[in-house]
Amino acid sequence: MSSIFEVKNLKFKYKNNQENVLKGINFDIKEGEIFGFLGPSGAGKSTTQKVIIKILEDYQGQILYKQKDLKDYKQDFFEDIGVSFEMPIHFSKMTAIENINFFQNLYKKKADVEKLMKRVGLWEDKDKMVAEYSKGMKIRLNIVRALLNSPTMLFLDEPTNGLDPSNAKILKDLIREFKNSGGTVFITSHIMSDIDQLCDRVAFIVNGEIKEIDTPRNLKIRYGQRQVKVEYRDNNKLIEKSFSMENLGNNNEFMEILKAKDIETIHSGETTLEDIFIKVTGVTLDDEQ
Amino acid sequence: MMNNRLIYLIKGELIRLHKYKVTSVSFLIALIWLIVLYFVDGNIFNDLLPLLILVDSTMMSLMYIGSVMFFEKKESTMSSMLVTPARNSELILAKILSNTIHNLLSTALIIIVFVIVKNVEVNYILIFLAIVFSTLYHTTIGLLLSYYQKDFTTMLMTVMMISFLLLIPAVLFSINVLKSDIWEYILLINPIQAANEIISQSFKPINLDWKYYFSFLYLVISGLFIYKFLVLKQFKNYAISISGV
């Protein structure tokens, strides 16, 4: 897969800050993948997104989009991308369809709005004022707004934040469908499960620095522990024991327990991405930077 | 020629002015002015009508654009606009031009009613130009002011301050309270006085003097300067700061 974005030694400082918010980060986003930025609040996730979608422009380093310097792109860049910000952003005194039509007519390429709104379950409520929408509906409308120009690349900032599980599932399915149709996705999130379930590759970002980039699977293999946890009764006492999956069939103690003891539960377990994040970065996802 | 996207953005702005009730408020104010002026006679009416048009195209322009900008600030919609193919200049011009069209309509209503009911004599082309350029200038100033105001209340306070510093001297001069000749020259650098000159000289009998041409050029040239070097230049930083993303 070729890279759609290449970010080299990216540094960024807000005007009133003394220190760089981004401290020379390097990463690339491959065409057709879902690439995630996982980090606690204030780590630099949203700033990175704002830089690579050309909202913040006074950066140092180099960003290439489709092998061309991002600084050489004008407004045509926005024909190619779709952006969903963390906060739902709409004109509240206009209906949902008025909002969508207004924004869509600013683009040359146009997606099928009816299909999109039906997909996120908003078509029935398209003529309601956005002010009457619940937070979940506004977030779903945000995604429709991001997709209305059939973008090549989608940027999602904390896409499921504030959504209930069923709405979060609709959104995740939509993101997967976008990827399966050939789209590329950049997600920033502090919600580990989003990244774990959706992303092909993930970058751990803490304090403006990328600490690790790989696929969730490789990270788990590299940093995680694959274990089997057994609970059994011995003289009416509940005992729990963990065994490494390495050469498990040759582990005499484990085999003995299986043969001789009254097993209550037996589970295989992998280290979660969140555990690995803590192990690699030394901070938790709930920390404020 | 205006491009299609700019026309589309202007249309969108006008629709939002209507949806957010700014249009209703401006027509309500125009209606109040109509009623008040209807019962005023003779010379007072002749003095008051140009003043009212002056207030409408200067101070009210500041207020209307201020309210639009604060609605957008409240809803953070500017961030969505920043990631569309629309250029910053188009976004700003759409706001300035829609506010001008909107103001022109409410002012035109007042003028047309008094042309009909009180036989007011006005040169339509000159009054059209006067209202358009006064409103364009003051809307541009209003946009710039809104960059630096925290909320609508502070914007109101600033408009009050401008009224005190710029509008009141212009009004006092036009009703001959400030009589000294020196004021005629001092006030030429006051954009509200410039607007006052081009508005009042649009009423018949028409006798355009050097102050008309100076005021007109002053509004056009300084307006373009403010737009290009202040409003446009600082727009992106402002839009990012209010976008909440």
CSV table of C-alpha atoms in Angstrom, one decimal, chain A residues 15 50 53-57 75 78-79 81 83 85 87-95 98 101-103 105-107 129 145 157, chain B residues 5 8-9 12-13 15-16 19-21 71-72 75-88 236-237 240 243-245:
chain,number,residue,atom,x,y,z
A,15,LYS,CA,1.2,31.4,19.6
A,50,LYS,CA,-5.9,20.3,12.6
A,53,ILE,CA,-6.4,19.2,7.5
A,54,LYS,CA,-4.8,22.7,6.9
A,55,ILE,CA,-6.6,24.5,9.7
A,56,LEU,CA,-3.4,25.2,11.5
A,57,GLU,CA,-0.7,26.2,9.0
A,75,GLN,CA,-9.0,25.0,-1.4
A,78,PHE,CA,-11.0,20.1,0.8
A,79,GLU,CA,-12.8,18.6,-2.2
A,81,ILE,CA,-11.4,15.2,2.4
A,83,VAL,CA,-13.9,16.1,8.5
A,85,PHE,CA,-15.0,17.4,14.6
A,87,MET,CA,-18.2,18.7,18.8
A,88,PRO,CA,-21.4,18.4,16.7
A,89,ILE,CA,-21.4,21.6,14.6
A,90,HIS,CA,-24.5,22.6,12.7
A,91,PHE,CA,-26.8,25.6,12.3
A,92,SER,CA,-29.3,24.9,15.0
A,93,LYS,CA,-32.1,26.9,13.6
A,94,MET,CA,-32.0,25.1,10.3
A,95,THR,CA,-33.3,21.6,9.6
A,98,GLU,CA,-31.1,22.3,5.1
A,101,ASN,CA,-27.8,20.6,1.5
A,102,PHE,CA,-26.1,23.9,2.3
A,103,PHE,CA,-22.7,22.3,2.9
A,105,ASN,CA,-23.6,22.5,-2.5
A,106,LEU,CA,-20.1,23.9,-1.7
A,107,TYR,CA,-18.5,20.8,-3.2
A,129,MET,CA,-34.6,21.6,13.4
A,145,ARG,CA,-21.7,16.1,6.9
A,157,ASP,CA,-12.0,13.4,16.0
B,5,ARG,CA,-20.0,30.0,-4.9
B,8,TYR,CA,-24.5,30.8,-3.1
B,9,LEU,CA,-22.8,31.8,0.2
B,12,GLY,CA,-27.1,31.1,2.5
B,13,GLU,CA,-26.2,34.1,4.7
B,15,ILE,CA,-31.4,32.7,4.6
B,16,ARG,CA,-29.7,32.4,8.0
B,19,LYS,CA,-33.9,32.0,10.2
B,20,TYR,CA,-32.1,33.7,13.1
B,21,LYS,CA,-34.7,36.5,13.1
B,71,PHE,CA,-24.5,33.4,16.5
B,72,GLU,CA,-21.8,31.6,14.6
B,75,GLU,CA,-22.6,27.3,17.4
B,76,SER,CA,-18.9,27.0,16.3
B,77,THR,CA,-20.1,26.7,12.7
B,78,MET,CA,-17.1,28.5,11.4
B,79,SER,CA,-14.9,25.4,11.8
B,80,SER,CA,-17.2,23.5,9.4
B,81,MET,CA,-16.8,26.3,6.9
B,82,LEU,CA,-13.0,26.2,7.2
B,83,VAL,CA,-12.9,22.7,5.9
B,84,THR,CA,-15.0,23.3,2.8
B,85,PRO,CA,-13.6,24.4,-0.6
B,86,ALA,CA,-14.9,28.0,0.1
B,87,ARG,CA,-12.1,30.5,0.3
B,88,ASN,CA,-11.7,32.8,3.3
B,236,LYS,CA,-8.3,32.6,9.9
B,237,ASN,CA,-6.9,33.1,13.4
B,240,ILE,CA,-9.8,29.0,14.6
B,243,SER,CA,-14.3,27.3,16.2
B,244,GLY,CA,-14.1,25.3,19.4
B,245,VAL,CA,-12.4,22.3,17.7
